[in-house]
C-alpha cells in the first residue's frame, strides 16, 4: 500500500494543478472530513456573549485588513488572485456555510490544512479571535455601507492623483490606517477594546510597536500590522499619536471613581504585594510607561487579564506587570480599570 | 576555643575543610546563650560517643569474646540494667539539665528596658524594624546591627509563609509563623559579623535567604542608629540627581521606601540607607554600584524566583544613573 | 500426635487429599496471575513494588547529591530540586517504607503462624493494587513538572493555593490520602490475621516476635494514620473550596497542621521501625542458633514503644515558640522512648552472647543495623534535648539523624530479611559472596555519605537547600557525602545483580530451611502453606518439638484436606488459639484489581478536577467492591471434621466472626479520625476564641434542631437494634426497620447542615465555620457507608442470602449504624453544646 503510494508520487502521474480543480468526489470527501474534524474539536470550546458592539467593531477592522483580500466583503469581491486558490476562499458576505460560533472560533484560530486558510498569529489571544467571530456572525446581514462604516469608521481611503497612483507604491483600497481602530485627531477608538493612543508618551508607543513587530508581544491583529512598518514609519506614527490631545474614554458605563479602584491606584495593597499604580502610570511616571487616566476600561481589563494568565510576560513591561497582575483578583481588575477610565487625562506628548 | 581545637584534631586538615565555616556555626559561639548551647552540644557528643563505643564493644564481646564475658552478657539481668537502668539514670540527668537550660533561655516578651528589634520574614528576605531608633523608628532589610554586650529581644513575625530566624553563632532558631509573634533573646559578647539563614523551607530560593548580624561597639552602634534614623542623603552629583528623578519616575517608590523622598512603598525592602549595608540583591552580592545595577535589570538571575521583577526598561545610561543614586544612599 | 506407619489405603487417600489441596490453591497461569489473591503472590508483588519505589526515590537522592556536590551548582534549578526533594521524602516514607514492611507481613505471617492464608485475601490484593497504581501515577507527576514542591510534610501556608498555586500539592494530598487507605486495609488484615488465625495451641506467649511487632505496627496504623487523613482532607478543602483551617487571617492556624501531621508523623517512624526490629529478632535467634533472650521483656518494650510514640509529636515543633512546660514534657517523653529501644538492642546482644553467631550475610546486615541505628538513636537523644534542638532542627544534622535511624533501622534489616527469607520463597538462596560485597559497599557508602552531615548541620547548613555559597566552607564535606551516596548506590546495584542471578520465585518448592531456623515459616510449604496445620506447643516449634516437621508433612495434624472443597483456614481464639471455626477463603478474582484501578482513577481525576469522570470511576469502583463482597459471607454448612478429633462449625456470626473484628477495626479508624477532628475543633478555639463568641451572637442554630437531630440518630440506632431481634421472626418487619434507620440517618445530617446554612454560616468565613461543616463532611462519609451497606443488606435479604443463622452482613450494618449514631451525637454535642458552654 505504502509502496503503491510512493510509486504514485514518484511517477508524477497525479496532477497537482490548482487550475484544474478537484474531482467532485475528492472535493466532497475533503469537505466532509473537514467539517467533521472541526465539529469534533469545537465541542471543547464555549462561546462567550458575542453580541457586543466593541467586539464586532474590532473584528470588522481586522477583517478588513487581514481577511478581505481572500474572502471579500459586502460590496467587495474576492480578489481574482485569491479566487484561483484551491479550494477557493468563500466570499463570506454572500456564501458562508452555517457554522456554530465555536466552530468559527476554531477555524479562525487554527486555520485549515490543505487550504490557504492560515491560523491566528497569536494562538493564545482568544479575545481577539472572538472579536472576529462576533463580526462574522453579523457579516451575512450587512450591506456595503454598513460594512464600510464598521470596518473603516471615519477613515477615507486616500484619493490620489494620477501621478501618485502611477508612481507611489501604496494601495488606496488598502486603508490599513491605524485610525480604523484607534481613531485619529477628531475621534477616539471605535471599540472600547482598543486602546486610546492619543497623548501617550512617544517612547512607550515606540516600544509597544517594536514589541509587536518582534513578536514578543503577541496579537493576531497588531503583529502583522507592526511587522509591515519600517523603523521610520514606526517612529512617525508614534510621534503623531503622542502629539494628539488626550481623550477620555467614551464608554462611561464602565468608568467609576470607586473606592477600591482608587485605593489600589494610589496606595496599592501592600498586604497582597500589589504596588500602587500611580507612581508609574500617573503623570510623573517614566515616558516608557503608558498613562492610564481616561483609558478604555474594557481594554485595561483585557490587558490585565492577559498578564494575569501569564501571557506576554517576556517583554520588558510584561516582566514587571505580569507578577503584579497575577496578584490582582478579578474584582480588583474591574475596580482599578473603572477607576482609571473615570480620571481626566493630561497631555504628556513627546519624549521629555 | 574548643571548637577550633577539635577542628584541628579532625582527621581531615583544616585547609581542606576550608576554615570550618565559622561565621555561621554552632561550634563558634559569640554570646552566652550560644555558648551554653555549644557546651551542651559537646556534652551530648561526649555522651553519645561513650554509649556508642560501649555498645560496639559489647557486641564484639558477645560475638567474639571469651566465654565468661559471654555468659555474663547472655542474661536478662544484663538486658535490664543496660537497657533500662542505665538509660533511665543518664537520660534523667540529661533531661534535668535540658529543662533547666530551656527555661533559662526562654524569652520574656514583656522584659523592660531591653533593646527590641522586630524582624519579619518575607519570601525571601528579612524586613528589620528598629522601633527605638536614634531619632525615631526606622526600617531596614537583610542586615541587623547590634551593640556588643547588651541583651536584645527579637520580635519575630511572618508576612507570608513559615520562616525561621537562625543565627547559629548567637542563639538557637525560632520559627516565624504567620498570625503569631515569637521571641528570641540573645546577646553577643564580641564584635564581628555573623551570618544567619532561614531555617524553615519557604519555597523557591529558600536556600538563598540569608542575613547578616553585625555586632559593633556601643559607640559605633549609636552612631549607626543615628544615621539610620535620618532621612536619605540628598544626591550630590548630577548623575545621582538624574538617578533619583528616574528612580521616582520609574515607580520604584511604589514598592520601596526612601525616607525623605516621595518613595514610601512598603512591599519591598527599605532603601533609605541601602549603601550602608554590606550586601545587595537580597544578600547575594557585595554592595557596589555594579551589583545594584545588575540586580535591578537582571534580578531573576541573581536570586531566581524573588519577588522583584527585572527592570529592563532603562537605557544603559539611565540604569547607571539610578545605580549611582542608590549607591550614594549611605 | 504421631501415628504408626500408615497402611497403603490410608496412604492413597492422603495423596488424594494433597492433590485436592494443590488444585484448590493453584495459581492462575500466565498473565492471569494478576488476579491471584494468595498472600504469597500478593506479598511478592508488594515487596517488588516497594523495592521499585525504593530504587526510584534513591535515584532522586542521587540527583540531589549531584546538585549539592558543588557549591552554587546549576545541575538542577531551584524549582526542580524542590520537587525532587519533596518526592524523595514522600516516596520513601509513603510508597516504600510502610508498604515494604507491610509486604513482609503479608508474605510471611500466615506461614509463620501456621495458617493457610490471611483472613481477607481480596482486601490484601485490593490494598496492593491501589497502592501500586496510585503510586505509579503519583510518581509520574515528576515527568510532567507537576510534582509537589512543598517538602514531604507540606506545611501550610506554603502549601495553600496562594503560595503553591500549581496542582502538585493537590496530587500530594489526594495521592497520599488514598495510599493511606491502602495501608489501613493492610493493617486490618494483619490484626485479624495475627489475633484470629494462628495455629491451634499457639497462644499469645508462643507467638513469634515478628508477629508481635506486626500486631503493634498495625495497631499504630489504626490510630496514627487517621490524623494525617484528616489533615489532608482539611488542606484539600482549603485549597479547593477556601475553607480556612490553616489561615491565620481568618481564624485558622498554621500550627494545627503541624500538630495533626506530626501526631501521625512520629508514630509513622516507629511504624516503620518496629516490624524491622521484629525481623531482626527472628534473624538474630536463627543466626545465633538460640532462642531470643528476654523475649517477654522485648514484647513489653514493643508495646511501650507503641504507646509512647503517640506522646512525642511536639518534638518536631520545639522551635515554634510553644511554652517551656509543653516542650519540656515532650522532651521527657522523647527521651523515655529510648529506653524500650535500648532494651531491644541489649536483648539482641545478649542473644548473640548466648549462642554462636554465624556471620552470614543476614547477620552482617544485622550488625550493620545495630551500629547505624544505635548511632541514630543517640543523635535522637541529642535532639530530644530542647536547647540542642534549637540549633540542630531543620539542619543537616537532622537529615543525618533521620537517615541513620531510617536506613539503619529499616533498610538494613530489610536487606537482612531479604537475604534471610529468600530461601523460603525461592528455589535458590541468594549468593553469600555478592551479599557480603553488597553489605560492605552499603555500610561504608552509607557512613561516608551521612556521617559528615552531622558536622555540616552544626556548621550552619540548613536542610532543603538547593545550593550553598562557596565561602561557607561546606563544599568538601558535601563532596564527600555525595561520593558516599554513590558508593551506597553501588551496594544496592550489587544486590540487584544478586537478585537477577539467584532469585527464582518458587512457592511450591522453595530452597528450604538453610539456616536451621526454628519457626513455622520454614516448614515444607506448598502453595497451600503447610501440608497440615500443626498443633503448636512452644515458641520455636521446629527446635522444641523435634518431630514436628515430619508429622506435618505426613499430614498427621489438622486440616490435611479441604472438607468444604474450598480454600480454608482455621479461625482460633485470640489469646489461647483454641480452634473456633473453619473459615472459607476466596480464590482468584479480578474484582479487587479493578476496584483498585477505579479507586485510584477516582482520586486522580478528582485532582485534575474532571468531576464527571471521577464520579463515573467512583461508581465503577463501588460496583466492583459490591460484586466482590457479594461472594463473601457464604452459607453455613454445618460442622466439619478438621482432624485430631475436632469438628468445627463452618460459619460464625457476632463477636466471634472475623468479619466483625474487621468492622470494629474500621470503626476504630473512623473514631480516631473523628477524635482528630474534635482535637482540631478544641485547638482552634484556644487559638481564635473570638470566632466562637461571635457564633453565639450571630446565631447558632436553636438547640431544638440539635435535639431533633439527636432524636433521629437515636431512632436510627434503635431501629437497627430491634431489627436484629426481629430478623428471626419477620423478614418484612426487619426490612421496614432497616429502611427507617437508613432514612433517619441522612435526615439527621441534612437537618444539621440546613440549620447552619439557614443561620447564615458559610464554611469559607472562618476556621470555626469550616470546622462546623467539616463535622458534616465526616458524618457524610459514615452515613454513605451505612446507606450503601444497608441497601446491600436488604438486597441480600431479598435474594435469600441473609437469615437469622447467616447474619454477618447484618452484624456489619449494625456496627456501622451504632457508630454513625454515636459519632453524630458527639458531633451535635460538640457543635451545639460547646459554644454555649464557653460563652
PDB file of C-alpha atoms in Angstrom, chain C residues 596-754:
ATOM      1  CA  UNK C 596      -8.306  -0.660  42.944  1.00  0.00           C
ATOM      2  CA  UNK C 597      -7.803   0.782  39.473  1.00  0.00           C
ATOM      3  CA  UNK C 598     -11.142   2.601  39.591  1.00  0.00           C
ATOM      4  CA  UNK C 599     -10.473   3.875  43.107  1.00  0.00           C
ATOM      5  CA  UNK C 600      -7.065   5.187  42.061  1.00  0.00           C
ATOM      6  CA  UNK C 601      -8.642   6.736  38.956  1.00  0.00           C
ATOM      7  CA  UNK C 602     -11.316   8.385  41.096  1.00  0.00           C
ATOM      8  CA  UNK C 603      -8.744  10.122  43.270  1.00  0.00           C
ATOM      9  CA  UNK C 604      -6.530  11.155  40.382  1.00  0.00           C
ATOM     10  CA  UNK C 605      -9.403  12.501  38.261  1.00  0.00           C
ATOM     11  CA  UNK C 606     -10.629  14.417  41.277  1.00  0.00           C
ATOM     12  CA  UNK C 607      -7.196  16.024  41.499  1.00  0.00           C
ATOM     13  CA  UNK C 608      -7.368  17.286  37.928  1.00  0.00           C
ATOM     14  CA  UNK C 609     -10.929  18.422  38.545  1.00  0.00           C
ATOM     15  CA  UNK C 610     -12.579  16.180  35.973  1.00  0.00           C
ATOM     16  CA  UNK C 611     -15.533  15.661  38.247  1.00  0.00           C
ATOM     17  CA  UNK C 612     -17.865  13.705  35.979  1.00  0.00           C
ATOM     18  CA  UNK C 613     -15.185  11.217  35.019  1.00  0.00           C
ATOM     19  CA  UNK C 614     -14.190  10.891  38.678  1.00  0.00           C
ATOM     20  CA  UNK C 615     -17.762  10.203  39.690  1.00  0.00           C
ATOM     21  CA  UNK C 616     -18.059   7.570  36.981  1.00  0.00           C
ATOM     22  CA  UNK C 617     -14.954   5.834  38.302  1.00  0.00           C
ATOM     23  CA  UNK C 618     -16.271   6.006  41.840  1.00  0.00           C
ATOM     24  CA  UNK C 619     -19.455   4.279  40.774  1.00  0.00           C
ATOM     25  CA  UNK C 620     -17.491   1.613  38.924  1.00  0.00           C
ATOM     26  CA  UNK C 621     -15.220   1.078  41.919  1.00  0.00           C
ATOM     27  CA  UNK C 622     -18.231   0.689  44.152  1.00  0.00           C
ATOM     28  CA  UNK C 623     -19.751  -1.779  41.721  1.00  0.00           C
ATOM     29  CA  UNK C 624     -16.599  -3.897  41.733  1.00  0.00           C
ATOM     30  CA  UNK C 625     -16.482  -3.843  45.502  1.00  0.00           C
ATOM     31  CA  UNK C 626     -20.103  -4.894  45.772  1.00  0.00           C
ATOM     32  CA  UNK C 627     -19.554  -7.768  43.364  1.00  0.00           C
ATOM     33  CA  UNK C 628     -16.550  -8.868  45.375  1.00  0.00           C
ATOM     34  CA  UNK C 629     -18.361  -8.597  48.693  1.00  0.00           C
ATOM     35  CA  UNK C 630     -21.392 -10.409  47.326  1.00  0.00           C
ATOM     36  CA  UNK C 631     -19.287 -13.524  47.028  1.00  0.00           C
ATOM     37  CA  UNK C 632     -18.292 -13.439  50.675  1.00  0.00           C
ATOM     38  CA  UNK C 633     -20.362 -14.493  53.671  1.00  0.00           C
ATOM     39  CA  UNK C 634     -21.014 -17.998  52.271  1.00  0.00           C
ATOM     40  CA  UNK C 635     -23.824 -20.177  53.513  1.00  0.00           C
ATOM     41  CA  UNK C 636     -23.324 -22.094  56.760  1.00  0.00           C
ATOM     42  CA  UNK C 637     -22.550 -25.720  56.006  1.00  0.00           C
ATOM     43  CA  UNK C 638     -22.889 -27.228  59.430  1.00  0.00           C
ATOM     44  CA  UNK C 639     -19.939 -28.841  61.156  1.00  0.00           C
ATOM     45  CA  UNK C 640     -16.898 -30.457  59.574  1.00  0.00           C
ATOM     46  CA  UNK C 641     -14.021 -32.588  60.803  1.00  0.00           C
ATOM     47  CA  UNK C 642     -10.636 -30.939  60.723  1.00  0.00           C
ATOM     48  CA  UNK C 643      -8.637 -33.743  62.191  1.00  0.00           C
ATOM     49  CA  UNK C 644      -7.450 -34.576  65.688  1.00  0.00           C
ATOM     50  CA  UNK C 645     -11.000 -35.459  66.609  1.00  0.00           C
ATOM     51  CA  UNK C 646     -12.111 -31.851  66.385  1.00  0.00           C
ATOM     52  CA  UNK C 647     -15.144 -30.756  64.482  1.00  0.00           C
ATOM     53  CA  UNK C 648     -15.810 -27.103  63.837  1.00  0.00           C
ATOM     54  CA  UNK C 649     -18.672 -25.031  62.516  1.00  0.00           C
ATOM     55  CA  UNK C 650     -18.160 -23.505  59.089  1.00  0.00           C
ATOM     56  CA  UNK C 651     -19.831 -20.216  59.917  1.00  0.00           C
ATOM     57  CA  UNK C 652     -19.754 -17.749  62.774  1.00  0.00           C
ATOM     58  CA  UNK C 653     -21.591 -14.518  63.367  1.00  0.00           C
ATOM     59  CA  UNK C 654     -21.477 -11.987  66.134  1.00  0.00           C
ATOM     60  CA  UNK C 655     -18.353 -11.031  68.036  1.00  0.00           C
ATOM     61  CA  UNK C 656     -16.556 -14.250  67.243  1.00  0.00           C
ATOM     62  CA  UNK C 657     -16.694 -13.654  63.480  1.00  0.00           C
ATOM     63  CA  UNK C 658     -13.527 -12.428  61.797  1.00  0.00           C
ATOM     64  CA  UNK C 659     -15.662 -10.021  59.770  1.00  0.00           C
ATOM     65  CA  UNK C 660     -16.969  -8.445  62.954  1.00  0.00           C
ATOM     66  CA  UNK C 661     -13.406  -7.853  64.084  1.00  0.00           C
ATOM     67  CA  UNK C 662     -12.560  -6.209  60.771  1.00  0.00           C
ATOM     68  CA  UNK C 663     -15.519  -3.848  61.059  1.00  0.00           C
ATOM     69  CA  UNK C 664     -14.560  -2.953  64.619  1.00  0.00           C
ATOM     70  CA  UNK C 665     -11.087  -2.032  63.429  1.00  0.00           C
ATOM     71  CA  UNK C 666     -12.578   0.115  60.681  1.00  0.00           C
ATOM     72  CA  UNK C 667     -14.657   1.843  63.337  1.00  0.00           C
ATOM     73  CA  UNK C 668     -11.557   2.429  65.442  1.00  0.00           C
ATOM     74  CA  UNK C 669     -10.064   4.148  62.417  1.00  0.00           C
ATOM     75  CA  UNK C 670     -13.199   6.215  61.920  1.00  0.00           C
ATOM     76  CA  UNK C 671     -13.234   7.031  65.602  1.00  0.00           C
ATOM     77  CA  UNK C 672      -9.617   8.163  65.548  1.00  0.00           C
ATOM     78  CA  UNK C 673     -10.417  10.326  62.549  1.00  0.00           C
ATOM     79  CA  UNK C 674     -13.300  11.898  64.432  1.00  0.00           C
ATOM     80  CA  UNK C 675     -11.274  12.408  67.576  1.00  0.00           C
ATOM     81  CA  UNK C 676      -8.646  14.181  65.496  1.00  0.00           C
ATOM     82  CA  UNK C 677     -11.461  16.419  64.341  1.00  0.00           C
ATOM     83  CA  UNK C 678     -12.563  17.043  67.929  1.00  0.00           C
ATOM     84  CA  UNK C 679      -8.979  17.944  68.772  1.00  0.00           C
ATOM     85  CA  UNK C 680      -8.844  20.356  65.848  1.00  0.00           C
ATOM     86  CA  UNK C 681     -12.071  21.995  66.940  1.00  0.00           C
ATOM     87  CA  UNK C 682     -10.931  22.498  70.515  1.00  0.00           C
ATOM     88  CA  UNK C 683      -7.457  23.560  69.405  1.00  0.00           C
ATOM     89  CA  UNK C 684      -8.701  26.289  67.088  1.00  0.00           C
ATOM     90  CA  UNK C 685     -10.900  27.513  69.902  1.00  0.00           C
ATOM     91  CA  UNK C 686      -7.783  28.052  72.009  1.00  0.00           C
ATOM     92  CA  UNK C 687      -6.225  29.999  69.156  1.00  0.00           C
ATOM     93  CA  UNK C 688      -9.169  32.032  67.899  1.00  0.00           C
ATOM     94  CA  UNK C 689     -11.803  32.035  70.635  1.00  0.00           C
ATOM     95  CA  UNK C 690     -13.474  35.180  69.374  1.00  0.00           C
ATOM     96  CA  UNK C 691     -14.980  33.258  66.468  1.00  0.00           C
ATOM     97  CA  UNK C 692     -16.877  31.110  68.941  1.00  0.00           C
ATOM     98  CA  UNK C 693     -18.378  34.003  70.838  1.00  0.00           C
ATOM     99  CA  UNK C 694     -19.245  35.616  67.514  1.00  0.00           C
ATOM    100  CA  UNK C 695     -21.062  32.444  66.557  1.00  0.00           C
ATOM    101  CA  UNK C 696     -23.288  32.639  69.597  1.00  0.00           C
ATOM    102  CA  UNK C 697     -24.109  36.258  68.922  1.00  0.00           C
ATOM    103  CA  UNK C 698     -24.810  35.897  65.232  1.00  0.00           C
ATOM    104  CA  UNK C 699     -26.962  32.875  65.674  1.00  0.00           C
ATOM    105  CA  UNK C 700     -26.026  29.328  66.441  1.00  0.00           C
ATOM    106  CA  UNK C 701     -28.996  27.236  65.292  1.00  0.00           C
ATOM    107  CA  UNK C 702     -31.507  26.648  68.038  1.00  0.00           C
ATOM    108  CA  UNK C 703     -30.971  23.809  70.449  1.00  0.00           C
ATOM    109  CA  UNK C 704     -34.217  22.343  69.155  1.00  0.00           C
ATOM    110  CA  UNK C 705     -32.618  21.377  65.862  1.00  0.00           C
ATOM    111  CA  UNK C 706     -29.842  19.605  67.759  1.00  0.00           C
ATOM    112  CA  UNK C 707     -32.354  17.678  69.852  1.00  0.00           C
ATOM    113  CA  UNK C 708     -34.354  16.630  66.832  1.00  0.00           C
ATOM    114  CA  UNK C 709     -31.165  15.546  65.122  1.00  0.00           C
ATOM    115  CA  UNK C 710     -30.119  13.536  68.141  1.00  0.00           C
ATOM    116  CA  UNK C 711     -33.559  12.022  68.223  1.00  0.00           C
ATOM    117  CA  UNK C 712     -33.304  10.914  64.622  1.00  0.00           C
ATOM    118  CA  UNK C 713     -29.901   9.408  65.295  1.00  0.00           C
ATOM    119  CA  UNK C 714     -31.219   7.554  68.302  1.00  0.00           C
ATOM    120  CA  UNK C 715     -34.171   6.350  66.288  1.00  0.00           C
ATOM    121  CA  UNK C 716     -31.857   5.017  63.629  1.00  0.00           C
ATOM    122  CA  UNK C 717     -29.750   3.081  66.130  1.00  0.00           C
ATOM    123  CA  UNK C 718     -32.821   1.761  67.913  1.00  0.00           C
ATOM    124  CA  UNK C 719     -34.404   0.543  64.703  1.00  0.00           C
ATOM    125  CA  UNK C 720     -31.280  -1.354  63.803  1.00  0.00           C
ATOM    126  CA  UNK C 721     -31.115  -2.885  67.247  1.00  0.00           C
ATOM    127  CA  UNK C 722     -34.714  -4.034  67.126  1.00  0.00           C
ATOM    128  CA  UNK C 723     -34.317  -5.265  63.566  1.00  0.00           C
ATOM    129  CA  UNK C 724     -31.616  -7.621  64.773  1.00  0.00           C
ATOM    130  CA  UNK C 725     -34.005  -9.139  67.205  1.00  0.00           C
ATOM    131  CA  UNK C 726     -36.808  -9.324  64.675  1.00  0.00           C
ATOM    132  CA  UNK C 727     -34.742 -10.971  61.950  1.00  0.00           C
ATOM    133  CA  UNK C 728     -35.581 -14.493  63.007  1.00  0.00           C
ATOM    134  CA  UNK C 729     -39.320 -13.867  63.036  1.00  0.00           C
ATOM    135  CA  UNK C 730     -40.350 -11.409  60.374  1.00  0.00           C
ATOM    136  CA  UNK C 731     -38.479 -10.502  57.213  1.00  0.00           C
ATOM    137  CA  UNK C 732     -40.788  -7.624  56.333  1.00  0.00           C
ATOM    138  CA  UNK C 733     -40.547  -6.212  59.828  1.00  0.00           C
ATOM    139  CA  UNK C 734     -36.800  -6.426  59.613  1.00  0.00           C
ATOM    140  CA  UNK C 735     -36.719  -4.728  56.233  1.00  0.00           C
ATOM    141  CA  UNK C 736     -39.018  -1.949  57.379  1.00  0.00           C
ATOM    142  CA  UNK C 737     -36.960  -1.207  60.452  1.00  0.00           C
ATOM    143  CA  UNK C 738     -33.739  -1.160  58.471  1.00  0.00           C
ATOM    144  CA  UNK C 739     -35.329   1.162  55.935  1.00  0.00           C
ATOM    145  CA  UNK C 740     -36.418   3.591  58.653  1.00  0.00           C
ATOM    146  CA  UNK C 741     -32.885   3.595  60.039  1.00  0.00           C
ATOM    147  CA  UNK C 742     -31.455   4.233  56.592  1.00  0.00           C
ATOM    148  CA  UNK C 743     -33.743   7.230  56.147  1.00  0.00           C
ATOM    149  CA  UNK C 744     -33.293   8.664  59.626  1.00  0.00           C
ATOM    150  CA  UNK C 745     -29.506   8.898  59.439  1.00  0.00           C
ATOM    151  CA  UNK C 746     -29.241  11.078  56.339  1.00  0.00           C
ATOM    152  CA  UNK C 747     -32.226  13.089  57.566  1.00  0.00           C
ATOM    153  CA  UNK C 748     -30.356  13.967  60.740  1.00  0.00           C
ATOM    154  CA  UNK C 749     -27.362  15.063  58.697  1.00  0.00           C
ATOM    155  CA  UNK C 750     -29.463  17.081  56.283  1.00  0.00           C
ATOM    156  CA  UNK C 751     -31.194  18.796  59.178  1.00  0.00           C
ATOM    157  CA  UNK C 752     -27.899  19.780  60.745  1.00  0.00           C
ATOM    158  CA  UNK C 753     -26.447  21.199  57.544  1.00  0.00           C
ATOM    159  CA  UNK C 754     -29.642  23.055  56.678  1.00  0.00           C
TER     160      UNK C 754
END
